[in-house]
Amino acid sequence: MDNKYETIIGLEVHTQLDTKSKIFCSCSTEFGSEPNTNTCPVCLGLPGTLPVLNKKAVDYLIITGLALNCEIAFYSKFDRKNYFYPDLPKAYQISQFDLPLAKNGYIKVETEEGIHRIGITRIHLEEDAGKLIHEGSIDQSSGSLVDYNRTGVPLAEIVSEPDIRTPEQAREYLNYLKKTLEYLKVSDCNMEEGSLRCDANISLRLHGNKKFGTKVELKNMNSFKAIEKALAYEQKRQRKMLENDKKIVQETRTWDENKSKTISMRGKEEANDYRYFPEPDLVPLEIDEKWKKDIEERLPELPAVKRKRFIDEYNLPEYDADVITDSRDLADLFENSVSEYKDAKVVSNWIMGEFLRLINEEKTAIEDTKITGQLLAKMLKMIDQDIISSKIAKTVFEEMFYTGKDPEEIVKEKGLKQISDQGELESLVEKIIDENPSVIDDIKNGKDKAVGYLVGQVMKETKGKANPQMVNKMFKEKIK
Amino acid sequence: MKLYKCSLTELKNMIEEKRVKLQDIHESISYRTTHTDPIIKAYVNKNETYNIDELDQNNYKDTYLKGLPIAIKDNISIEEIKTTCSSKMLEEYVPPYNATVVEKIKEAGGIITGKTNMDEYAMGSSTENSAFFPTVNPWGKNRVPGGSSGGSAAAVAAGMVPVSLGSDTGGSIRQPASFCGVVGLKPTYGAVSRYGLVAFASSLDQIGPLARNVEDIALMMNVITGRDEKDSTCVNRDYPDFTEYLKNDVKDMKIGIPDQYFDIDFDQEVRESVLNAVEKLKKAGAKIERVSLTGAEYALAAYYIIATAEASSNLARYDGVRYGLRAEGADNLKKMFTETRQQGFGEEVKRRIMLGTYVLSSGYYDDFYLKAQKVRTLIKNDFDQLFTDYDLILSPTTPTTAFKIGEKRDPLKMYAADIFTVPVNIAGIPAISVPCGFDQKGLPIGLQLMGAHFKEEKLIQAAFSLEKILNLDIKYPALK
Ligand SMILES: [Zn+2]
């Protein structure tokens, strides 16, 4: 679209790690609790308290680093990032400065322009701050309330290289990260609940130039869509300025969703000096080979690999593979079914159809449903064995979805077994023939399609339980 | 016999042998305090949560400390008792939790008599920096008790309590012990939990005991040492029964006397007194040799960089948001922060926060903080090297005896008073100060013994022997 300038984007993602307790104390990380109930002297930063590292948070960070092709540091440490703000009880954030736990990784994203490699500079562990509640800006508001429940929730900060060239790539990068973190089950990446936040750096330079242009930091984007929009807006704004020989100022700009534009927040001269220094209250972190190995063994198959394998191994169409590998739980459900029921496409149809329909209707998480791969496979076999019709199967499936009961049991309880008894069906067929003389005439006059109507009548009488193939055959024989 | 004059060990024995009632001990101590503390001003707050009349000695029958009294420096957190750090900032602050040492003392059956005065946030060497009032040295009412644990030393010296806890960041236990003619031990960094100790300089702070004899120090070390899951810097190891080392035996003990320490220009009477003690140790069989130990003057410089850097970060949390003082009438956030800190902190605390902020600032970090850390490593290595050949290193505790209240107005002169004590904190090793004589003004002189990491038992054995060899007749100060 524009040949003169190249856009350079780097992203900084903060994602909450889904540990049960906080990073430096034993308080719960649960979202949505009463304000200031998930707190203790440690996370409130009371005088004399000390942090103790939650090893689980380290595990989660290492597995994330491995999944994003990073080197894991065998020696790493924590540092204090000092600044004053009411949501930061110690007036410093325990973070990692020069020795992050993971670095030098990369991911590959696919857009319409092809496959693009995006480097990951570093991933480090830090603690989250609390939440301020006030009207407008803190200095205009008559007061402010603080909720420290979020203080000390572990965060992974994932910093990309300035390798992103378009807003679309940025979106794809984020989608990839989100999907990966969800696969690893280390974060739920919920932007509304603030468990994933993203800042962006963007600058423009003339094509062919080695030197970067002046960068602008973008903040306050609350969805992937907003990030893409903000970057596109900023790309256009900077281009216009450069084309008019205006200088870009190094600054932080905030995204205004309502006005769909970025607004200047603060300049470079107001930037904080965080006075980082090693956290003396924690000992350096040493990751031995065994610790790393143990985590490596727990590393699940990642979405892109799984997608390719599903296409190769199960002959799934690309579309099906995309949908099914979108979530690890969905993919697991699929594979568990396929291990007992060989027709992968049938399994995929049921998962993409009935299963996702119910998930969307009920707005539940996949992992919270009662359906298992074993149950689905068993039900599909029952269809093949003419025990139930495909239509009845939908009723059985819904029942399984809500109760987790065995399909055989459901069929027995509800009397859903298919009627395949020759005599029983014959009397029904004869009854329908007697009741519909005009339809019979139509058929005799060559209107073959009307047979379907008669079959439908039998199905209605039996509440769908009649074996439709048998009924169809009987009508054809009798009317000839 | 006056019970308040008895040592902790004597009182413990008398109770065990049922020769005295616990209530009588507390009565005697309380009576002494009521008549003495108005002159000495050792206590900031008395513990009002217990009543002598209701003390039941049977409740302490199976405990180590038998219900005996202990005073605690006012920077160690006790649940429901004010912990002020002798600062306006925390004048009304009541911690909702106990420091680990307090838990240990309670479990051991100790009764805390109250919180002792100190230099504000442990910053100072005279207790004149208390925001409330200076404490007076029981040996001369125009003399400082030393600091920052001046209240703890004075209370013990004046017979208001047999033992107390102080904290030592650059000499804050040993220097007041020396000035007040009592024994004070700074344990190895990591031997005693810092959880609940209001941080001044986290990598240097250590809690330790003060008492009128070495025996009581051993007793208290048995109570307070040990691993703590709440303090990651606290080392996981087993400690001996320190009372087993109360042996008058220095035969073949190798003690080094650093030339560099004695080359410093310091008080002649202190020098003679220390060298006299050296001669007596020699006669008792100790092998004493002159050694080279560089870096005392660098240690002082490194100390004032590291300690202030850490302090500037540790004291940032006092911002008026959650607890402690909040300036009235500030109409915006920045004003609330700055006015609270302006009003809440004293001059010396502000000076150190500013120094520390400066040395951590971008552009200065490498020249100051990083360089100081390198000096620290060198000093530590020097000590480690010496301890491969020597059991102990001996020096004066302080260059002079107690100076006059108001005498040292120049902060640099005040800092220089720490020259013998600071290297110990920089190296993280243990050291003890024991009385070795009096100057002509009748003021006590202290001798310092330094040991290798976690070799407190050697310090105790040598200090106990020295005590027996010198057999000083330390009378109770006249308290004019
Ligand atoms: Zn907590």
PDB file of N, CA and C in Angstrom, chain A residues 41-42 44-53 80 82 84-92 138-139 146 148 273 275-283, chain B residues 77 93 96-97 189 194-198 202-203 229-233 309-310 313-314 316-318 321-323 332-333 337 341 357 360-362 365 369:
ATOM      1  N   PRO A  41       0.345  -9.270  54.838  1.00  0.00           N
ATOM      2  CA  PRO A  41       1.406  -8.270  55.073  1.00  0.00           C
ATOM      3  C   PRO A  41       2.449  -8.224  53.963  1.00  0.00           C
ATOM      4  N   VAL A  42       2.736  -9.386  53.337  1.00  0.00           N
ATOM      5  CA  VAL A  42       3.787  -9.403  52.307  1.00  0.00           C
ATOM      6  C   VAL A  42       3.354  -8.639  51.056  1.00  0.00           C
ATOM      7  N   LEU A  44       1.032  -6.562  50.749  1.00  0.00           N
ATOM      8  CA  LEU A  44       0.714  -5.164  51.054  1.00  0.00           C
ATOM      9  C   LEU A  44       1.994  -4.373  51.316  1.00  0.00           C
ATOM     10  N   GLY A  45       3.134  -5.044  51.293  1.00  0.00           N
ATOM     11  CA  GLY A  45       4.417  -4.371  51.466  1.00  0.00           C
ATOM     12  C   GLY A  45       4.571  -3.750  52.844  1.00  0.00           C
ATOM     13  N   LEU A  46       4.005  -4.383  53.876  1.00  0.00           N
ATOM     14  CA  LEU A  46       4.145  -3.813  55.228  1.00  0.00           C
ATOM     15  C   LEU A  46       5.620  -3.835  55.627  1.00  0.00           C
ATOM     16  N   PRO A  47       6.024  -2.867  56.458  1.00  0.00           N
ATOM     17  CA  PRO A  47       7.426  -2.797  56.878  1.00  0.00           C
ATOM     18  C   PRO A  47       7.888  -4.134  57.454  1.00  0.00           C
ATOM     19  N   GLY A  48       9.066  -4.581  57.033  1.00  0.00           N
ATOM     20  CA  GLY A  48       9.644  -5.797  57.598  1.00  0.00           C
ATOM     21  C   GLY A  48       9.308  -7.077  56.867  1.00  0.00           C
ATOM     22  N   THR A  49       8.362  -7.040  55.929  1.00  0.00           N
ATOM     23  CA  THR A  49       8.003  -8.282  55.248  1.00  0.00           C
ATOM     24  C   THR A  49       8.991  -8.570  54.114  1.00  0.00           C
ATOM     25  N   LEU A  50       9.051  -9.841  53.731  1.00  0.00           N
ATOM     26  CA  LEU A  50      10.016 -10.279  52.716  1.00  0.00           C
ATOM     27  C   LEU A  50       9.328 -11.180  51.685  1.00  0.00           C
ATOM     28  N   PRO A  51       9.798 -11.115  50.447  1.00  0.00           N
ATOM     29  CA  PRO A  51       9.216 -11.972  49.406  1.00  0.00           C
ATOM     30  C   PRO A  51       9.806 -13.371  49.443  1.00  0.00           C
ATOM     31  N   VAL A  52       8.980 -14.377  49.140  1.00  0.00           N
ATOM     32  CA  VAL A  52       9.487 -15.734  48.952  1.00  0.00           C
ATOM     33  C   VAL A  52       8.951 -16.217  47.605  1.00  0.00           C
ATOM     34  N   LEU A  53       9.850 -16.630  46.735  1.00  0.00           N
ATOM     35  CA  LEU A  53       9.483 -16.929  45.351  1.00  0.00           C
ATOM     36  C   LEU A  53       8.619 -18.189  45.221  1.00  0.00           C
ATOM     37  N   ARG A  80      14.924  -4.722  41.524  1.00  0.00           N
ATOM     38  CA  ARG A  80      13.851  -3.798  41.911  1.00  0.00           C
ATOM     39  C   ARG A  80      13.737  -2.678  40.885  1.00  0.00           C
ATOM     40  N   ASN A  82      12.164   0.825  40.698  1.00  0.00           N
ATOM     41  CA  ASN A  82      11.664   1.779  41.688  1.00  0.00           C
ATOM     42  C   ASN A  82      10.832   2.899  41.067  1.00  0.00           C
ATOM     43  N   PHE A  84       7.205   5.591  42.324  1.00  0.00           N
ATOM     44  CA  PHE A  84       6.116   5.854  43.267  1.00  0.00           C
ATOM     45  C   PHE A  84       4.773   5.795  42.554  1.00  0.00           C
ATOM     46  N   TYR A  85       3.865   5.003  43.042  1.00  0.00           N
ATOM     47  CA  TYR A  85       2.483   5.035  42.597  1.00  0.00           C
ATOM     48  C   TYR A  85       1.630   4.327  43.642  1.00  0.00           C
ATOM     49  N   PRO A  86       0.417   4.801  43.884  1.00  0.00           N
ATOM     50  CA  PRO A  86      -0.356   4.224  44.994  1.00  0.00           C
ATOM     51  C   PRO A  86      -0.728   2.750  44.812  1.00  0.00           C
ATOM     52  N   ASP A  87      -0.694   2.253  43.565  1.00  0.00           N
ATOM     53  CA  ASP A  87      -1.047   0.847  43.379  1.00  0.00           C
ATOM     54  C   ASP A  87       0.150  -0.082  43.597  1.00  0.00           C
ATOM     55  N   LEU A  88       1.303   0.495  43.935  1.00  0.00           N
ATOM     56  CA  LEU A  88       2.536  -0.278  44.100  1.00  0.00           C
ATOM     57  C   LEU A  88       2.972  -0.181  45.567  1.00  0.00           C
ATOM     58  N   PRO A  89       2.585  -1.149  46.408  1.00  0.00           N
ATOM     59  CA  PRO A  89       2.745  -0.987  47.862  1.00  0.00           C
ATOM     60  C   PRO A  89       4.182  -0.794  48.339  1.00  0.00           C
ATOM     61  N   LYS A  90       5.146  -1.407  47.692  1.00  0.00           N
ATOM     62  CA  LYS A  90       6.523  -1.261  48.161  1.00  0.00           C
ATOM     63  C   LYS A  90       7.214  -0.075  47.508  1.00  0.00           C
ATOM     64  N   ALA A  91       6.535   0.558  46.554  1.00  0.00           N
ATOM     65  CA  ALA A  91       7.116   1.624  45.729  1.00  0.00           C
ATOM     66  C   ALA A  91       8.266   1.084  44.885  1.00  0.00           C
ATOM     67  N   TYR A  92       8.339  -0.224  44.768  1.00  0.00           N
ATOM     68  CA  TYR A  92       9.178  -0.848  43.736  1.00  0.00           C
ATOM     69  C   TYR A  92       8.496  -2.134  43.318  1.00  0.00           C
ATOM     70  N   ILE A 138      -6.283  10.627  38.058  1.00  0.00           N
ATOM     71  CA  ILE A 138      -6.115  10.571  39.517  1.00  0.00           C
ATOM     72  C   ILE A 138      -5.981  11.975  40.108  1.00  0.00           C
ATOM     73  N   ASP A 139      -5.439  12.918  39.346  1.00  0.00           N
ATOM     74  CA  ASP A 139      -5.268  14.259  39.898  1.00  0.00           C
ATOM     75  C   ASP A 139      -6.507  15.127  39.799  1.00  0.00           C
ATOM     76  N   VAL A 146      -7.953   1.938  46.267  1.00  0.00           N
ATOM     77  CA  VAL A 146      -7.004   0.951  45.744  1.00  0.00           C
ATOM     78  C   VAL A 146      -7.450  -0.446  46.135  1.00  0.00           C
ATOM     79  N   TYR A 148      -5.788  -4.092  46.271  1.00  0.00           N
ATOM     80  CA  TYR A 148      -4.486  -4.756  46.172  1.00  0.00           C
ATOM     81  C   TYR A 148      -4.605  -6.261  45.899  1.00  0.00           C
ATOM     82  N   ASP A 273      13.242   7.337  35.694  1.00  0.00           N
ATOM     83  CA  ASP A 273      14.499   6.627  35.906  1.00  0.00           C
ATOM     84  C   ASP A 273      14.186   5.604  36.996  1.00  0.00           C
ATOM     85  N   ARG A 275      15.891   3.300  38.416  1.00  0.00           N
ATOM     86  CA  ARG A 275      16.955   2.969  39.369  1.00  0.00           C
ATOM     87  C   ARG A 275      16.965   1.479  39.717  1.00  0.00           C
ATOM     88  N   TYR A 276      17.008   0.643  38.692  1.00  0.00           N
ATOM     89  CA  TYR A 276      17.073  -0.805  38.897  1.00  0.00           C
ATOM     90  C   TYR A 276      18.303  -1.187  39.719  1.00  0.00           C
ATOM     91  N   PHE A 277      18.134  -2.100  40.639  1.00  0.00           N
ATOM     92  CA  PHE A 277      19.292  -2.735  41.277  1.00  0.00           C
ATOM     93  C   PHE A 277      18.866  -4.117  41.774  1.00  0.00           C
ATOM     94  N   PRO A 278      19.815  -5.020  41.978  1.00  0.00           N
ATOM     95  CA  PRO A 278      19.472  -6.401  42.331  1.00  0.00           C
ATOM     96  C   PRO A 278      18.650  -6.464  43.620  1.00  0.00           C
ATOM     97  N   GLU A 279      17.588  -7.251  43.615  1.00  0.00           N
ATOM     98  CA  GLU A 279      16.716  -7.409  44.791  1.00  0.00           C
ATOM     99  C   GLU A 279      17.471  -8.153  45.893  1.00  0.00           C
ATOM    100  N   PRO A 280      17.823  -7.458  46.984  1.00  0.00           N
ATOM    101  CA  PRO A 280      18.642  -8.131  48.008  1.00  0.00           C
ATOM    102  C   PRO A 280      17.845  -9.120  48.862  1.00  0.00           C
ATOM    103  N   ASP A 281      16.527  -9.078  48.773  1.00  0.00           N
ATOM    104  CA  ASP A 281      15.725  -9.971  49.605  1.00  0.00           C
ATOM    105  C   ASP A 281      15.518 -11.357  48.991  1.00  0.00           C
ATOM    106  N   LEU A 282      15.975 -11.531  47.751  1.00  0.00           N
ATOM    107  CA  LEU A 282      15.837 -12.839  47.111  1.00  0.00           C
ATOM    108  C   LEU A 282      17.208 -13.335  46.681  1.00  0.00           C
ATOM    109  N   VAL A 283      17.418 -14.628  46.792  1.00  0.00           N
ATOM    110  CA  VAL A 283      18.696 -15.176  46.327  1.00  0.00           C
ATOM    111  C   VAL A 283      18.596 -15.377  44.811  1.00  0.00           C
TER     112      VAL A 283
ATOM    113  N   SER B  77       9.040  -5.996  64.325  1.00  0.00           N
ATOM    114  CA  SER B  77       7.573  -5.962  64.382  1.00  0.00           C
ATOM    115  C   SER B  77       6.998  -6.902  65.427  1.00  0.00           C
ATOM    116  N   TYR B  93       2.043   3.481  64.001  1.00  0.00           N
ATOM    117  CA  TYR B  93       1.893   2.234  63.224  1.00  0.00           C
ATOM    118  C   TYR B  93       1.935   1.002  64.124  1.00  0.00           C
ATOM    119  N   PRO B  96       0.332  -5.862  62.014  1.00  0.00           N
ATOM    120  CA  PRO B  96      -0.641  -6.941  62.228  1.00  0.00           C
ATOM    121  C   PRO B  96       0.021  -8.311  62.312  1.00  0.00           C
ATOM    122  N   TYR B  97       1.337  -8.351  62.456  1.00  0.00           N
ATOM    123  CA  TYR B  97       2.019  -9.652  62.470  1.00  0.00           C
ATOM    124  C   TYR B  97       3.276  -9.565  63.315  1.00  0.00           C
ATOM    125  N   TYR B 189      25.314 -13.016  58.383  1.00  0.00           N
ATOM    126  CA  TYR B 189      24.156 -12.682  57.560  1.00  0.00           C
ATOM    127  C   TYR B 189      23.477 -13.984  57.136  1.00  0.00           C
ATOM    128  N   ARG B 194      15.313 -12.211  59.081  1.00  0.00           N
ATOM    129  CA  ARG B 194      15.038 -10.771  59.072  1.00  0.00           C
ATOM    130  C   ARG B 194      13.549 -10.499  58.917  1.00  0.00           C
ATOM    131  N   TYR B 195      12.728 -11.563  58.802  1.00  0.00           N
ATOM    132  CA  TYR B 195      11.304 -11.335  58.577  1.00  0.00           C
ATOM    133  C   TYR B 195      10.716 -10.549  59.752  1.00  0.00           C
ATOM    134  N   GLY B 196      10.185  -9.395  59.474  1.00  0.00           N
ATOM    135  CA  GLY B 196       9.614  -8.555  60.515  1.00  0.00           C
ATOM    136  C   GLY B 196      10.538  -7.447  60.982  1.00  0.00           C
ATOM    137  N   LEU B 197      11.800  -7.501  60.583  1.00  0.00           N
ATOM    138  CA  LEU B 197      12.735  -6.412  60.885  1.00  0.00           C
ATOM    139  C   LEU B 197      12.538  -5.334  59.817  1.00  0.00           C
ATOM    140  N   VAL B 198      12.148  -4.146  60.235  1.00  0.00           N
ATOM    141  CA  VAL B 198      11.912  -3.081  59.259  1.00  0.00           C
ATOM    142  C   VAL B 198      13.235  -2.783  58.558  1.00  0.00           C
ATOM    143  N   SER B 202      18.837  -4.113  53.260  1.00  0.00           N
ATOM    144  CA  SER B 202      18.482  -5.541  53.304  1.00  0.00           C
ATOM    145  C   SER B 202      19.666  -6.492  53.224  1.00  0.00           C
ATOM    146  N   SER B 203      20.707  -6.138  52.476  1.00  0.00           N
ATOM    147  CA  SER B 203      21.809  -7.088  52.311  1.00  0.00           C
ATOM    148  C   SER B 203      22.814  -6.995  53.456  1.00  0.00           C
ATOM    149  N   GLU B 229      11.283 -20.012  56.590  1.00  0.00           N
ATOM    150  CA  GLU B 229      10.738 -20.079  55.231  1.00  0.00           C
ATOM    151  C   GLU B 229      10.253 -18.734  54.727  1.00  0.00           C
ATOM    152  N   LYS B 230      10.092 -17.789  55.646  1.00  0.00           N
ATOM    153  CA  LYS B 230       9.622 -16.470  55.231  1.00  0.00           C
ATOM    154  C   LYS B 230      10.769 -15.555  54.810  1.00  0.00           C
ATOM    155  N   ASP B 231      12.007 -16.008  55.014  1.00  0.00           N
ATOM    156  CA  ASP B 231      13.157 -15.189  54.631  1.00  0.00           C
ATOM    157  C   ASP B 231      14.077 -16.017  53.740  1.00  0.00           C
ATOM    158  N   SER B 232      14.069 -15.713  52.447  1.00  0.00           N
ATOM    159  CA  SER B 232      14.847 -16.507  51.484  1.00  0.00           C
ATOM    160  C   SER B 232      16.338 -16.370  51.698  1.00  0.00           C
ATOM    161  N   THR B 233      16.772 -15.305  52.379  1.00  0.00           N
ATOM    162  CA  THR B 233      18.208 -15.109  52.586  1.00  0.00           C
ATOM    163  C   THR B 233      18.680 -15.776  53.875  1.00  0.00           C
ATOM    164  N   ALA B 309      21.791   3.087  49.041  1.00  0.00           N
ATOM    165  CA  ALA B 309      21.057   2.666  47.839  1.00  0.00           C
ATOM    166  C   ALA B 309      19.877   1.794  48.243  1.00  0.00           C
ATOM    167  N   GLU B 310      20.152   0.781  49.056  1.00  0.00           N
ATOM    168  CA  GLU B 310      19.078  -0.115  49.481  1.00  0.00           C
ATOM    169  C   GLU B 310      18.052   0.632  50.318  1.00  0.00           C
ATOM    170  N   SER B 313      15.438   2.621  48.417  1.00  0.00           N
ATOM    171  CA  SER B 313      14.369   1.772  47.881  1.00  0.00           C
ATOM    172  C   SER B 313      13.468   1.240  49.007  1.00  0.00           C
ATOM    173  N   ASN B 314      14.091   0.769  50.093  1.00  0.00           N
ATOM    174  CA  ASN B 314      13.314   0.218  51.212  1.00  0.00           C
ATOM    175  C   ASN B 314      12.388   1.247  51.854  1.00  0.00           C
ATOM    176  N   ALA B 316      10.996   3.777  50.356  1.00  0.00           N
ATOM    177  CA  ALA B 316      10.106   4.434  49.401  1.00  0.00           C
ATOM    178  C   ALA B 316       8.638   4.136  49.700  1.00  0.00           C
ATOM    179  N   ARG B 317       8.396   3.013  50.403  1.00  0.00           N
ATOM    180  CA  ARG B 317       7.014   2.600  50.651  1.00  0.00           C
ATOM    181  C   ARG B 317       6.288   3.529  51.631  1.00  0.00           C
ATOM    182  N   TYR B 318       7.027   4.357  52.327  1.00  0.00           N
ATOM    183  CA  TYR B 318       6.362   5.272  53.275  1.00  0.00           C
ATOM    184  C   TYR B 318       5.883   6.484  52.505  1.00  0.00           C
ATOM    185  N   VAL B 321       0.084   6.324  51.718  1.00  0.00           N
ATOM    186  CA  VAL B 321      -1.095   5.702  51.112  1.00  0.00           C
ATOM    187  C   VAL B 321      -1.763   4.700  52.050  1.00  0.00           C
ATOM    188  N   ARG B 322      -0.972   3.791  52.615  1.00  0.00           N
ATOM    189  CA  ARG B 322      -1.578   2.661  53.309  1.00  0.00           C
ATOM    190  C   ARG B 322      -1.503   2.719  54.828  1.00  0.00           C
ATOM    191  N   TYR B 323      -0.431   3.223  55.395  1.00  0.00           N
ATOM    192  CA  TYR B 323      -0.243   3.209  56.853  1.00  0.00           C
ATOM    193  C   TYR B 323       0.727   4.321  57.200  1.00  0.00           C
ATOM    194  N   ASN B 332      -3.023  17.008  45.668  1.00  0.00           N
ATOM    195  CA  ASN B 332      -2.809  16.055  44.582  1.00  0.00           C
ATOM    196  C   ASN B 332      -1.819  14.986  45.023  1.00  0.00           C
ATOM    197  N   LEU B 333      -1.687  13.973  44.170  1.00  0.00           N
ATOM    198  CA  LEU B 333      -0.925  12.786  44.530  1.00  0.00           C
ATOM    199  C   LEU B 333       0.535  13.103  44.853  1.00  0.00           C
ATOM    200  N   PHE B 337       2.615  12.578  48.407  1.00  0.00           N
ATOM    201  CA  PHE B 337       3.864  11.836  48.553  1.00  0.00           C
ATOM    202  C   PHE B 337       4.962  12.723  49.170  1.00  0.00           C
ATOM    203  N   ARG B 341       6.517  12.624  53.101  1.00  0.00           N
ATOM    204  CA  ARG B 341       7.914  12.251  53.316  1.00  0.00           C
ATOM    205  C   ARG B 341       8.721  13.411  53.900  1.00  0.00           C
ATOM    206  N   THR B 357      19.429   7.444  46.333  1.00  0.00           N
ATOM    207  CA  THR B 357      18.749   7.692  45.060  1.00  0.00           C
ATOM    208  C   THR B 357      19.772   8.133  44.018  1.00  0.00           C
ATOM    209  N   LEU B 360      22.060   5.310  42.636  1.00  0.00           N
ATOM    210  CA  LEU B 360      21.374   4.344  41.762  1.00  0.00           C
ATOM    211  C   LEU B 360      20.911   4.980  40.452  1.00  0.00           C
ATOM    212  N   SER B 361      21.056   6.295  40.352  1.00  0.00           N
ATOM    213  CA  SER B 361      20.505   6.981  39.183  1.00  0.00           C
ATOM    214  C   SER B 361      21.231   6.588  37.911  1.00  0.00           C
ATOM    215  N   SER B 362      20.472   6.651  36.822  1.00  0.00           N
ATOM    216  CA  SER B 362      21.042   6.240  35.547  1.00  0.00           C
ATOM    217  C   SER B 362      22.233   7.136  35.227  1.00  0.00           C
ATOM    218  N   TYR B 365      25.137   4.634  38.272  1.00  0.00           N
ATOM    219  CA  TYR B 365      25.071   3.276  38.821  1.00  0.00           C
ATOM    220  C   TYR B 365      26.417   2.551  38.744  1.00  0.00           C
ATOM    221  N   TYR B 369      27.315   2.219  42.607  1.00  0.00           N
ATOM    222  CA  TYR B 369      26.759   0.972  43.139  1.00  0.00           C
ATOM    223  C   TYR B 369      27.550  -0.247  42.689  1.00  0.00           C
TER     224      TYR B 369
END
